[in-house]
XYZ file of C-alpha atoms in Angstrom:
774
model
C -8.514 -47.958 3.249
C -9.546 -44.259 3.762
C -8.646 -42.296 6.888
C -10.368 -39.045 7.875
C -8.431 -35.899 7.512
C -6.786 -35.085 10.883
C -8.708 -32.431 12.858
C -5.470 -30.420 13.024
C -5.834 -29.668 9.333
C -9.653 -29.304 9.175
C -11.540 -26.342 7.895
C -12.726 -25.519 11.477
C -9.203 -25.444 12.738
C -8.078 -23.083 10.006
C -11.012 -20.773 10.787
C -10.364 -20.820 14.456
C -6.633 -20.097 14.044
C -7.366 -17.340 11.684
C -9.908 -15.849 14.031
C -7.314 -15.647 16.836
C -4.729 -14.197 14.542
C -7.173 -11.437 13.357
C -8.287 -10.645 16.838
C -4.667 -9.641 17.712
C -4.635 -7.108 14.841
C -7.376 -5.164 16.575
C -5.236 -4.512 19.658
C -3.793 -1.069 20.371
C -0.921 -2.622 22.149
C 0.511 -6.057 22.756
C 0.023 -7.778 26.118
C 2.972 -8.679 28.310
C 4.732 -12.081 27.876
C 3.107 -13.733 30.948
C -0.319 -13.192 29.327
C 0.926 -14.815 26.181
C 2.152 -17.818 28.177
C -1.196 -18.167 29.984
C -3.027 -18.066 26.654
C -0.679 -20.791 25.261
C -1.206 -23.158 28.338
C -4.963 -22.659 28.235
C -5.078 -23.202 24.540
C -3.121 -26.423 24.600
C -5.249 -27.730 27.457
C -8.450 -27.092 25.565
C -7.014 -28.745 22.465
C -5.737 -31.732 24.264
C -8.874 -32.494 26.161
C -11.900 -33.903 24.317
C -14.321 -30.973 24.757
C -16.773 -28.932 22.815
C -14.478 -26.016 23.581
C -11.541 -27.314 21.484
C -12.214 -24.661 18.816
C -11.646 -22.044 21.433
C -8.268 -23.595 22.073
C -7.335 -23.071 18.477
C -8.496 -19.505 18.629
C -6.394 -18.839 21.709
C -3.384 -20.682 20.160
C -3.611 -18.492 17.058
C -3.748 -15.372 19.136
C -0.823 -16.413 21.398
C 1.458 -17.344 18.467
C 0.657 -14.084 16.655
C 1.328 -11.996 19.830
C 4.673 -13.656 20.290
C 5.731 -13.266 16.622
C 4.559 -9.648 16.613
C 6.395 -8.864 19.754
C 9.544 -10.558 18.382
C 9.346 -8.431 15.186
C 8.694 -5.235 16.868
C 11.546 -5.751 19.408
C 13.942 -6.159 16.442
C 13.148 -2.541 15.287
C 16.023 -0.082 15.416
C 16.470 1.303 19.020
C 15.398 4.890 19.295
C 18.816 5.889 20.574
C 20.395 4.927 17.305
C 18.135 7.056 15.063
C 20.159 9.581 13.101
C 23.483 8.022 14.176
C 26.299 7.043 11.840
C 26.338 3.196 11.678
C 28.468 0.806 9.652
C 26.401 -2.163 8.524
C 27.370 -5.363 6.801
C 24.768 -7.639 5.148
C 23.337 -9.265 2.049
C 21.026 -7.664 -0.444
C 17.516 -9.189 -0.569
C 15.250 -9.170 -3.676
C 15.769 -7.112 -6.705
C 17.297 -3.604 -6.202
C 15.233 -0.774 -7.706
C 17.558 1.618 -9.595
C 16.405 5.046 -10.719
C 18.196 8.127 -12.049
C 18.664 9.758 -8.739
C 18.873 6.762 -6.302
C 18.818 2.945 -5.891
C 16.568 1.432 -3.294
C 17.417 -1.952 -1.878
C 16.770 -4.177 1.091
C 19.704 -5.337 3.187
C 19.605 -8.337 5.683
C 21.834 -7.310 8.571
C 24.732 -9.587 9.487
C 26.536 -7.100 11.803
C 26.439 -3.439 12.707
C 28.808 -1.131 14.562
C 29.128 2.433 15.652
C 32.516 3.938 16.554
C 34.035 0.441 16.404
C 31.478 -0.935 18.923
C 28.799 -3.545 18.063
C 25.239 -2.162 18.223
C 21.894 -4.016 18.285
C 20.816 -3.521 14.637
C 19.139 -6.649 13.084
C 16.509 -7.722 10.611
C 15.959 -6.081 7.202
C 16.862 -2.467 6.332
C 15.079 -0.621 3.573
C 17.874 1.658 2.216
C 18.260 4.371 -0.451
C 21.676 5.170 -2.011
C 21.295 8.640 -3.490
C 23.270 9.926 -6.419
C 24.880 13.461 -6.410
C 27.434 15.493 -8.219
C 30.208 13.741 -6.199
C 28.557 10.364 -5.778
C 27.838 7.739 -8.410
C 25.640 4.860 -7.197
C 27.321 1.527 -7.873
C 25.464 -1.309 -9.548
C 23.948 -3.315 -6.675
C 23.666 -6.991 -7.652
C 21.052 -9.215 -5.957
C 22.419 -11.465 -3.243
C 25.665 -9.387 -3.086
C 27.143 -8.626 0.343
C 27.938 -4.980 1.296
C 29.645 -2.965 3.884
C 28.011 0.441 4.029
C 27.889 3.537 6.185
C 24.241 4.460 6.930
C 21.929 6.584 8.787
C 18.750 5.021 9.988
C 15.406 5.655 11.588
C 12.591 3.449 12.827
C 9.931 2.559 10.281
C 7.665 5.545 9.922
C 4.920 6.282 7.543
C 2.503 9.087 6.768
C -0.889 8.645 8.468
C -3.688 9.988 6.392
C -7.247 8.785 5.434
C -7.137 6.295 2.600
C -3.254 6.313 2.417
C -0.834 3.507 2.397
C 0.187 2.284 5.926
C 3.906 1.872 5.716
C 4.286 0.902 9.295
C 2.022 -2.035 8.829
C 3.716 -3.063 5.695
C 7.098 -2.809 7.448
C 5.938 -5.149 10.208
C 4.562 -7.720 7.716
C 7.767 -7.601 5.660
C 10.138 -7.644 8.708
C 11.660 -4.217 7.927
C 13.242 -2.984 11.150
C 14.612 0.393 9.994
C 14.741 2.690 6.897
C 17.590 5.088 5.987
C 20.168 6.062 3.388
C 23.740 5.321 2.551
C 26.190 7.955 3.535
C 29.065 9.053 1.324
C 32.112 6.967 2.487
C 35.202 5.764 0.573
C 34.928 2.505 2.555
C 31.473 1.660 1.221
C 32.115 -1.485 -0.858
C 30.812 -4.869 -1.910
C 32.406 -7.803 0.077
C 31.237 -10.816 -1.909
C 28.139 -12.622 -3.066
C 26.256 -15.806 -2.516
C 27.044 -18.600 -4.996
C 23.581 -19.742 -5.781
C 21.027 -17.028 -5.945
C 17.597 -17.224 -7.621
C 17.217 -13.453 -7.415
C 20.344 -13.033 -9.719
C 18.687 -15.361 -12.227
C 15.566 -13.279 -12.008
C 17.577 -10.215 -12.738
C 19.252 -11.803 -15.789
C 15.890 -12.868 -17.038
C 14.303 -9.522 -16.582
C 17.332 -7.731 -18.250
C 17.015 -10.107 -21.083
C 13.406 -9.172 -21.658
C 14.233 -5.504 -21.538
C 17.043 -5.960 -24.071
C 15.034 -8.026 -26.496
C 11.800 -6.092 -26.373
C 13.002 -2.540 -25.608
C 11.197 -0.005 -23.490
C 7.361 0.131 -23.323
C 4.557 -1.994 -22.018
C 5.548 -4.953 -24.135
C 8.578 -5.193 -21.765
C 7.569 -3.426 -18.656
C 4.145 -5.128 -18.078
C 5.423 -8.501 -19.384
C 8.103 -8.536 -16.774
C 5.558 -7.872 -14.124
C 2.921 -10.377 -15.480
C 5.410 -13.256 -16.102
C 8.052 -12.805 -13.376
C 6.598 -10.513 -10.738
C 9.162 -7.843 -11.514
C 7.132 -4.603 -11.175
C 10.130 -2.200 -10.955
C 9.764 -1.025 -14.627
C 6.048 -0.268 -14.569
C 5.340 3.494 -14.565
C 2.421 5.281 -13.053
C 0.445 5.334 -16.333
C 0.798 1.610 -16.703
C -0.408 1.084 -13.074
C -3.431 3.361 -13.725
C -4.389 1.348 -16.681
C -3.983 -1.895 -14.763
C -6.162 -0.589 -11.889
C -8.783 0.901 -14.153
C -9.100 -2.423 -15.974
C -9.011 -4.575 -12.844
C -5.950 -6.706 -13.712
C -3.619 -6.212 -10.883
C -4.419 -9.874 -9.800
C -2.615 -10.921 -13.005
C 0.366 -8.764 -12.085
C 0.585 -10.260 -8.545
C 1.792 -13.804 -9.328
C -1.000 -15.932 -7.905
C -2.782 -19.256 -8.013
C -3.739 -18.716 -11.635
C -0.046 -18.580 -12.660
C 1.094 -21.502 -10.460
C -1.850 -23.756 -11.470
C -1.104 -22.982 -15.076
C 2.499 -24.171 -14.880
C 1.576 -27.075 -12.736
C -0.687 -28.074 -15.625
C 2.126 -27.614 -18.079
C 4.126 -30.203 -16.091
C 1.260 -32.684 -16.325
C 0.843 -32.065 -20.088
C 4.545 -32.593 -20.665
C 4.563 -35.985 -18.816
C 1.473 -37.089 -20.679
C 3.163 -36.140 -24.008
C 6.018 -38.321 -22.892
C 3.676 -41.225 -22.197
C 2.235 -40.879 -25.695
C 5.758 -40.900 -27.204
C 6.962 -43.728 -25.130
C 4.008 -45.651 -23.617
C 6.269 -48.416 -22.353
C 7.452 -45.962 -19.703
C 4.288 -46.391 -17.793
C 5.214 -49.975 -17.116
C 8.194 -48.834 -15.112
C 6.904 -45.715 -13.312
C 3.275 -45.105 -12.284
C 1.773 -42.297 -14.355
C 0.051 -40.531 -11.372
C 3.279 -40.354 -9.439
C 5.326 -38.978 -12.224
C 2.524 -36.405 -13.222
C 2.343 -35.304 -9.650
C 6.141 -34.800 -9.272
C 6.344 -33.003 -12.692
C 3.439 -30.751 -11.632
C 5.046 -29.679 -8.399
C 8.473 -29.291 -10.004
C 7.049 -26.946 -12.617
C 5.087 -25.037 -10.019
C 8.122 -24.728 -7.651
C 10.429 -23.744 -10.504
C 8.130 -21.056 -11.759
C 7.377 -19.813 -8.242
C 11.131 -19.413 -7.537
C 11.811 -17.289 -10.605
C 8.724 -15.142 -9.978
C 9.539 -14.099 -6.471
C 7.625 -16.417 -4.155
C 5.055 -13.796 -3.085
C 2.271 -14.542 -0.640
C -0.363 -15.624 -3.277
C 2.301 -17.768 -4.791
C 3.088 -19.507 -1.474
C -0.567 -20.100 -0.929
C -1.037 -21.730 -4.358
C 1.995 -23.892 -3.799
C 0.785 -25.200 -0.545
C -2.615 -25.899 -1.888
C -1.288 -27.755 -4.967
C 1.216 -29.722 -2.845
C -1.540 -30.710 -0.447
C -3.895 -31.926 -3.205
C -1.181 -33.747 -4.980
C -0.038 -35.481 -1.825
C -3.678 -36.488 -1.036
C -3.915 -37.857 -4.571
C -0.782 -39.953 -4.244
C -1.889 -41.321 -0.863
C -5.375 -42.127 -2.341
C -7.005 -39.810 0.187
C -9.997 -37.638 -0.226
C -8.911 -34.525 -1.836
C -11.678 -31.914 -1.641
C -10.099 -28.622 -2.683
C -11.395 -26.981 0.572
C -9.032 -29.195 2.499
C -6.097 -27.852 0.412
C -7.283 -24.274 1.142
C -7.614 -24.990 4.881
C -4.164 -26.565 4.879
C -2.659 -23.516 3.085
C -4.162 -21.191 5.689
C -2.801 -23.190 8.594
C 0.599 -23.645 6.999
C 1.032 -19.899 6.232
C -0.123 -18.823 9.666
C 2.224 -21.372 11.282
C 5.157 -19.917 9.285
C 4.170 -16.201 9.425
C 1.021 -15.195 11.352
C 1.665 -11.560 10.375
C 0.841 -12.375 6.733
C -2.762 -11.429 7.604
C -1.636 -7.710 7.466
C -1.284 -8.082 3.731
C -4.131 -7.343 1.383
C -2.803 -10.134 -0.812
C -3.596 -12.824 1.955
C -7.188 -11.871 2.060
C -7.829 -11.335 -1.641
C -6.053 -14.624 -2.472
C -7.803 -16.871 0.074
C -11.229 -15.271 -0.014
C -11.252 -15.244 -3.787
C -10.512 -18.997 -3.856
C -13.100 -19.662 -1.146
C -15.754 -17.860 -3.189
C -14.966 -19.846 -6.325
C -15.153 -23.018 -4.449
C -18.414 -22.083 -2.767
C -20.079 -20.897 -5.921
C -18.568 -23.061 -8.708
C -16.898 -26.066 -7.002
C -20.000 -28.122 -6.320
C -21.669 -28.129 -9.637
C -22.277 -31.388 -11.316
C -23.210 -30.181 -14.769
C -20.590 -29.762 -17.414
C -20.425 -26.249 -18.985
C -18.420 -24.751 -21.709
C -15.063 -23.138 -20.786
C -16.294 -19.602 -21.768
C -19.311 -19.891 -19.556
C -17.222 -21.052 -16.646
C -14.871 -18.095 -17.298
C -17.728 -15.648 -17.156
C -19.070 -17.164 -14.023
C -15.625 -17.155 -12.385
C -15.132 -13.412 -13.236
C -18.505 -12.470 -11.951
C -18.069 -14.421 -8.684
C -14.607 -13.073 -8.101
C -15.525 -9.427 -8.895
C -18.685 -9.391 -6.647
C -17.208 -11.532 -3.842
C -14.026 -9.430 -3.617
C -15.667 -6.074 -4.050
C -15.972 -5.241 -0.324
C -12.394 -6.298 0.286
C -11.092 -4.324 -2.684
C -12.874 -1.186 -1.391
C -11.709 -1.810 2.192
C -8.034 -2.115 1.231
C -7.769 0.188 -1.753
C -10.790 2.470 -1.714
C -11.488 1.865 -5.332
C -12.877 -0.778 -7.761
C -12.867 -1.244 -11.544
C -16.443 -1.464 -12.928
C -15.230 -2.802 -16.250
C -12.807 -5.195 -14.620
C -14.931 -8.354 -15.371
C -15.158 -7.451 -18.974
C -11.448 -6.542 -19.308
C -10.450 -9.753 -17.536
C -12.590 -11.920 -19.991
C -10.288 -10.646 -22.671
C -6.965 -10.438 -20.598
C -7.095 -13.771 -18.817
C -7.166 -16.076 -21.993
C -4.530 -13.944 -23.726
C -2.285 -13.945 -20.672
C -2.738 -17.690 -19.896
C -2.507 -19.113 -23.410
C -0.079 -16.658 -25.154
C 1.854 -14.195 -22.930
C 2.711 -16.528 -20.013
C 3.763 -19.672 -21.849
C 5.678 -17.941 -24.727
C 6.998 -15.188 -22.413
C 8.395 -17.505 -19.734
C 9.638 -20.106 -22.198
C 11.278 -17.448 -24.348
C 12.890 -15.559 -21.415
C 14.260 -18.670 -19.845
C 15.491 -20.298 -23.159
C 17.163 -16.954 -24.166
C 19.603 -17.434 -21.373
C 20.916 -20.779 -22.882
C 19.715 -20.788 -26.500
C 19.028 -17.247 -27.655
C 18.208 -18.440 -31.138
C 15.147 -20.293 -29.693
C 14.271 -17.954 -26.867
C 14.243 -14.595 -28.721
C 11.493 -15.558 -31.286
C 9.176 -16.978 -28.478
C 9.838 -13.746 -26.388
C 9.206 -11.570 -29.300
C 5.840 -13.275 -29.980
C 4.846 -12.810 -26.351
C 5.902 -9.086 -26.604
C 3.610 -8.642 -29.666
C 0.697 -10.273 -27.790
C 1.399 -8.185 -24.701
C 1.505 -4.856 -26.753
C -1.787 -5.723 -28.560
C -3.521 -6.593 -25.391
C -2.200 -3.504 -23.631
C -3.338 -1.158 -26.450
C -6.859 -2.593 -25.996
C -6.710 -2.255 -22.238
C -5.630 1.409 -22.571
C -8.728 2.090 -24.659
C -10.988 0.319 -22.196
C -9.362 2.169 -19.287
C -10.421 5.500 -20.994
C -14.073 4.600 -20.844
C -16.179 6.888 -18.535
C -16.544 5.597 -15.111
C -13.965 2.776 -15.619
C -12.467 3.208 -12.101
C -14.690 4.195 -9.166
C -13.486 5.639 -5.959
C -15.278 4.964 -2.624
C -15.222 6.777 0.697
C -13.401 5.105 3.582
C -15.856 2.631 4.897
C -16.673 2.042 8.473
C -16.300 -1.537 9.843
C -20.127 -1.908 9.880
C -20.400 -0.858 6.225
C -17.726 -3.409 5.295
C -19.451 -6.186 7.252
C -22.768 -5.504 5.689
C -21.175 -5.526 2.153
C -19.638 -8.913 2.866
C -23.011 -10.135 4.002
C -24.600 -8.714 0.889
C -21.926 -10.476 -1.350
C -22.759 -13.723 0.438
C -26.490 -13.195 -0.082
C -26.040 -12.461 -3.729
C -23.857 -15.509 -4.363
C -26.223 -18.012 -2.709
C -27.295 -20.846 -4.998
C -30.036 -20.124 -7.614
C -33.410 -20.725 -6.313
C -32.889 -18.861 -2.992
C -35.491 -16.152 -2.634
C -34.835 -12.352 -2.775
C -31.164 -12.768 -3.639
C -31.240 -9.345 -5.308
C -31.802 -7.658 -2.026
C -28.232 -8.348 -1.166
C -27.390 -5.298 -3.266
C -29.069 -3.100 -0.705
C -26.386 -4.109 1.792
C -23.687 -2.672 -0.449
C -25.195 0.876 -0.197
C -23.464 1.938 3.053
C -20.173 1.674 1.101
C -21.254 4.754 -0.829
C -21.865 6.914 2.212
C -18.841 8.603 3.836
C -18.573 7.758 7.585
C -18.356 11.441 8.445
C -20.551 14.143 10.044
C -22.680 15.994 7.521
C -21.937 19.704 7.547
C -24.629 22.325 7.956
C -24.624 25.846 6.783
C -21.986 27.900 8.593
C -19.892 24.804 9.369
C -16.658 23.776 7.852
C -14.075 20.999 8.237
C -10.329 21.533 8.065
C -8.136 18.436 7.524
C -4.421 19.022 7.917
C -2.914 16.150 6.097
C 0.369 14.368 7.086
C 2.551 15.002 4.036
C 5.907 14.933 5.823
C 8.168 17.954 5.218
C 5.464 19.863 3.293
C 1.908 21.217 3.554
C -1.571 20.229 2.449
C -4.887 21.233 4.082
C -8.337 20.378 2.837
C -11.180 22.642 3.690
C -14.692 21.493 3.288
C -18.123 23.195 3.590
C -21.449 21.450 2.997
C -21.187 21.535 -0.834
C -17.696 22.692 -1.630
C -14.004 21.648 -1.200
C -10.832 23.682 -1.281
C -7.382 22.267 -1.208
C -4.517 24.498 0.117
C -1.137 23.170 -1.051
C -0.447 19.636 -2.175
C 2.795 18.394 -0.695
C 6.031 17.572 -2.600
C 7.030 15.584 -5.569
C 10.528 14.010 -5.460
C 12.925 13.364 -8.314
C 12.274 9.588 -7.824
C 8.726 10.187 -8.947
C 7.103 9.821 -5.514
C 4.381 12.339 -5.320
C 2.628 13.271 -2.160
C -0.228 14.751 -4.190
C -0.852 11.294 -5.592
C 0.150 9.189 -2.580
C -1.504 11.280 0.190
C -3.746 14.197 -0.925
C -5.777 12.468 -3.628
C -6.410 9.260 -1.616
C -7.473 11.389 1.423
C -9.933 13.324 -0.787
C -11.447 10.156 -2.000
C -11.551 8.657 1.515
C -13.523 11.549 2.928
C -16.015 11.295 0.076
C -14.964 14.313 -1.963
C -16.308 14.059 -5.534
C -15.374 17.555 -6.721
C -12.719 20.021 -5.746
C -13.788 23.575 -6.437
C -10.575 25.364 -5.834
C -6.858 24.541 -5.412
C -4.638 27.244 -3.955
C -0.910 26.748 -4.079
C 0.642 29.076 -1.565
C 3.925 29.507 -3.476
C 6.283 27.732 -5.900
C 8.467 25.688 -3.457
C 8.292 21.996 -4.162
C 7.167 20.988 -0.674
C 3.911 22.966 -1.333
C 3.519 22.894 -5.110
C 4.998 19.518 -6.087
C 1.754 17.512 -5.817
C -0.535 20.069 -7.456
C -0.418 18.389 -10.866
C -1.532 15.092 -9.338
C -4.483 16.737 -7.537
C -5.490 18.590 -10.724
C -5.229 15.411 -12.746
C -7.715 13.705 -10.320
C -9.990 16.715 -10.077
C -9.527 18.675 -13.366
C -12.484 21.040 -12.769
C -10.658 22.774 -9.852
C -9.855 26.431 -10.351
C -6.175 27.039 -9.509
C -4.533 30.096 -8.080
C -1.300 30.759 -6.240
C 1.180 33.246 -4.859
C 3.786 32.503 -7.539
C 1.868 31.151 -10.582
C 4.958 31.572 -12.858
C 6.779 28.997 -10.826
C 4.055 26.352 -10.877
C 3.855 23.341 -13.271
C 0.133 23.843 -13.738
C -1.755 26.816 -15.131
C -2.838 29.163 -12.369
C -3.969 32.753 -11.703
C -2.343 35.192 -9.219
C -4.068 35.296 -5.861
C -4.280 38.761 -4.332
C -5.449 40.222 -1.064
C -8.934 41.379 -1.108
C -10.362 38.456 -3.013
C -13.258 36.958 -1.006
C -16.153 34.535 -1.484
C -18.801 32.656 0.633
C -19.565 29.013 0.506
C -22.622 27.756 2.523
C -22.293 30.517 4.994
C -18.498 30.236 5.437
C -16.356 33.294 4.493
C -13.153 32.838 2.531
C -10.691 35.684 2.258
C -7.273 36.211 0.724
C -5.278 38.419 2.952
C -1.847 38.382 1.213
C 0.010 39.219 -1.077
C -0.802 42.775 -1.883
C 0.124 44.632 -5.000
C 2.689 45.567 -6.151
C 4.260 42.114 -5.988
C 7.765 43.239 -5.063
C 8.433 40.517 -2.497
C 9.878 37.111 -3.603
C 9.450 33.426 -2.874
C 8.136 32.795 0.653
C 6.909 36.283 1.252
C 4.688 36.036 -1.854
C 2.674 33.213 -0.211
C -1.012 33.296 -0.717
C -2.449 33.553 2.872
C -6.078 32.484 3.386
C -8.444 33.080 6.205
C -11.524 30.785 6.475
C -14.044 32.095 8.909
C -17.440 31.210 10.500
C -18.642 33.704 13.027
C -15.850 34.270 15.616
C -14.008 31.196 14.627
C -11.338 31.105 11.964
C -8.565 29.017 10.301
C -5.545 31.006 9.157
C -3.342 29.335 6.453
C -0.078 31.171 6.053
C 2.202 28.899 3.875
C 5.818 29.862 4.360
C 5.610 33.684 5.096
C 8.481 35.057 7.047
C 8.455 37.730 9.794
C 9.117 40.362 7.182
C 5.424 40.344 6.015
C 3.692 39.086 9.191
C 2.737 42.649 10.061
C 1.095 43.160 6.754
C -0.948 39.973 7.288
C -2.070 41.016 10.676
C -3.263 44.397 9.365
C -5.219 42.773 6.565
C -6.870 40.327 9.046
C -8.517 43.107 11.071
C -10.811 42.420 12.735
C -9.084 39.252 13.942
C -11.390 36.358 14.881
C -11.815 35.558 18.671
C -10.952 31.961 18.134
C -8.199 31.156 15.612
C -6.417 28.020 14.581
C -3.075 28.973 13.024
C -1.050 27.035 10.508
C 2.372 27.882 11.858
C 4.250 29.780 9.094
C 7.150 27.935 7.317
C 6.803 24.706 9.354
C 8.087 26.539 12.428
C 11.267 27.982 10.813
C 13.160 30.553 13.009
C 12.638 33.135 10.259
C 8.894 33.232 10.979
C 6.421 33.383 13.927
C 7.506 36.662 15.477
C 6.381 37.508 18.973
C 4.289 40.353 17.604
C 2.579 38.069 15.123
C 1.705 35.438 17.776
C 0.434 38.139 20.187
C -1.628 39.756 17.440
C -3.285 36.555 16.180
C -3.744 35.071 19.619
C -4.273 31.477 18.261
C -5.932 28.899 20.428
C -3.935 26.138 18.713
C -0.906 26.303 16.353
C -0.575 23.567 13.722
C 2.849 22.530 12.441
C 3.200 20.383 9.321
C 6.677 19.002 9.137
C 8.628 15.745 8.437
C 9.671 13.247 11.109
C 13.256 13.975 12.123
C 13.620 16.366 9.215
C 17.143 17.816 8.573
C 15.779 21.426 8.781
C 15.059 20.834 12.477
C 11.534 22.170 12.044
C 9.859 23.252 14.149
C 12.759 25.160 15.584
C 12.944 24.748 19.419
C 13.147 28.470 19.880
C 9.844 28.965 17.965
C 8.255 26.154 19.961
C 9.273 27.947 23.198
C 7.984 31.249 21.769
C 4.477 29.809 21.237
C 4.500 28.097 24.659
C 5.562 31.224 26.358
C 2.470 32.924 24.768
C 0.254 30.050 26.183
C -0.354 28.546 22.676
C -0.488 24.700 22.457
C 1.259 23.149 19.378
C 0.106 20.157 17.312
C 2.589 18.680 14.888
C 2.002 16.036 12.085
C 4.996 13.785 13.114
C 3.248 13.142 16.419
C -0.444 13.463 15.463
C -0.533 12.318 11.858
C -3.348 14.020 10.020
C -5.604 16.277 12.166
C -9.294 16.913 11.513
C -11.059 20.020 13.033
C -14.727 21.075 12.883
C -15.711 24.747 12.907
C -19.142 26.388 13.464
C -20.334 29.885 13.978
C -21.732 29.253 17.496
C -19.027 26.991 19.069
C -15.284 26.936 19.483
C -13.290 24.842 16.985
C -13.212 21.155 17.879
C -10.544 18.654 17.250
C -12.318 15.610 15.871
C -9.518 13.185 15.130
C -5.674 12.787 15.185
C -4.681 9.959 12.884
C -1.602 8.653 14.757
C -3.236 8.904 18.120
C -6.775 7.897 17.449
C -5.957 5.305 14.899
C -3.429 3.363 16.911
C -2.990 -0.247 16.197
C -0.119 -2.037 18.076
C 2.491 -1.638 15.334
C 2.199 2.199 15.222
C 4.307 4.326 17.573
């Protein structure tokens, strides 16, 4: 007897719940609790009553559940009063700690916290760094170990720039309630560990691969492909992966889980062939299903249980259960059940790009390939699948990452079979066996390493092809919606008329959603790069970058993480000039990354001898004109007797009576020289406050002489320099000058024209304000 699938787990229910969950993500603030309760009551009433409006009940239920969970997570964030305070925390290490030369990063699940012997409300997951110094050696932090550490914390805070990674959204999705660092304290110590810990097993497996295969992609990428351990992959390896479109193989997904579920079935069928009498005792479908889910669960556990992995597990479990109960088992029902299950467990998973790429990718494959009745060769099916996935996911890839690999389908045709039939089976079997039987495991692991190295060398060559990786400007919501419609149009069944016209709907993705500049106009974009500086100046046909943020010993590079993505997001194809004000890391550290992305840029600076890129000396008097906008270097003058900050390259950008003055880190010592060189001073000036608002700069005479309409401060949130200095802030306010600072505004975008006062177009943290952002 066959029973219909309960409406609770239908496709319509999944779509309705998802719609309600997504609607909440568009809010700029969460509603109060009483509204959530009203939504819940109305939703349950609509669902319980037989009505055509039942679908609306599921929408409201999804919204109410998401609001409650989001409010709960945000409420668990570190209280503002505890930011910067010394706190002693005890808790357990989550995941795999990431050890580097200068620091170890790890997540700590808080069990208790106290300040001055009193309990304080710190809970959830902390993202901590333990820095090494001349006096401090960072201990080896084992997964699942318990620690008592002295920390300083702050609320989750990210940089807000066009095209940049939104850490605050990530923190909400991951349950991170605070970030901080471990303070030097003799009482910092491990207090124990959990007995059974899969993460400890993952670390042993990963270390075994590294010891057997040595450094290089045969080890680094293999650990990521097979076990989801991406810690060892360097930036070059990530660039190759992005250029060839294989990050979906690195993110443990349905492909991996289905493969190992299939291994379980094959193993049982081999057992039937060796001992056919066993089928008389146990029904083959039952044992095959149990073996399949056991292999899938085991592999998922040692590979990290990421979001795509959980989706695949739920789908496989649903289909196997339906098979055992002799129920209809259309794959779309498994997909719908997976959506409902994940939203019920954690509705905030929709904040992850992996959620959408995973589910939408599977949905496209089902729509385009799942209903075919004809039998086709495996290679034709693989080509079709790659084409469908690449085209169907292109709008989402551009929306989330601002880039796409044009050679990805070709590279995947080579990589997927090699990974599925060589690297994964031999790599996983070898790494696991090596723990118990090294004599068997090491040869298998070595074979997987050779296959990985050969594949990687080929992928590196493909990644060097011209135009392998394309960057797109930040799309508007309408351009994204049109592209999704275009993808659906193109992927309609054969025989539908005018399918090729769907390509036209992709064209808005190529157009920056920004005002086109006329002659005499320029745009100034002060980026949010923390305790540093970077400003992008654009005219109609030219782009200049002034400073590029910092690069840290850990390898984190603001040029790569903030400046370059912002340039791509605003549609910059070519940077004509890069000016590095002086050699300090917070201004010059990211220059190499900018130059690597835009190698045609001419580079100059105030201290070219201190830079890590080839540059010429900038000198006062140099001037040029782009599209009716005047650029002029006003400092330093020869002879170059001053040092460090006072050799900063100071730039004035001017259109009519409106000007932008970029001063770097000059001090009051040379501010008089700058004022003299500026004459005549523009009637309307926007001033980048010298040295982030340090008390050594911004003299009263300088402020009075420049008479800025607005002063811009680029500094880090709760930076330890206390920039901008309160006395300097008071000095500007006393002169009637308003200040705008990046910790409060995020990036700031200004428009200048010859016949109108400068206009503030957008402030990232204020104008782009989803509910999770402070």
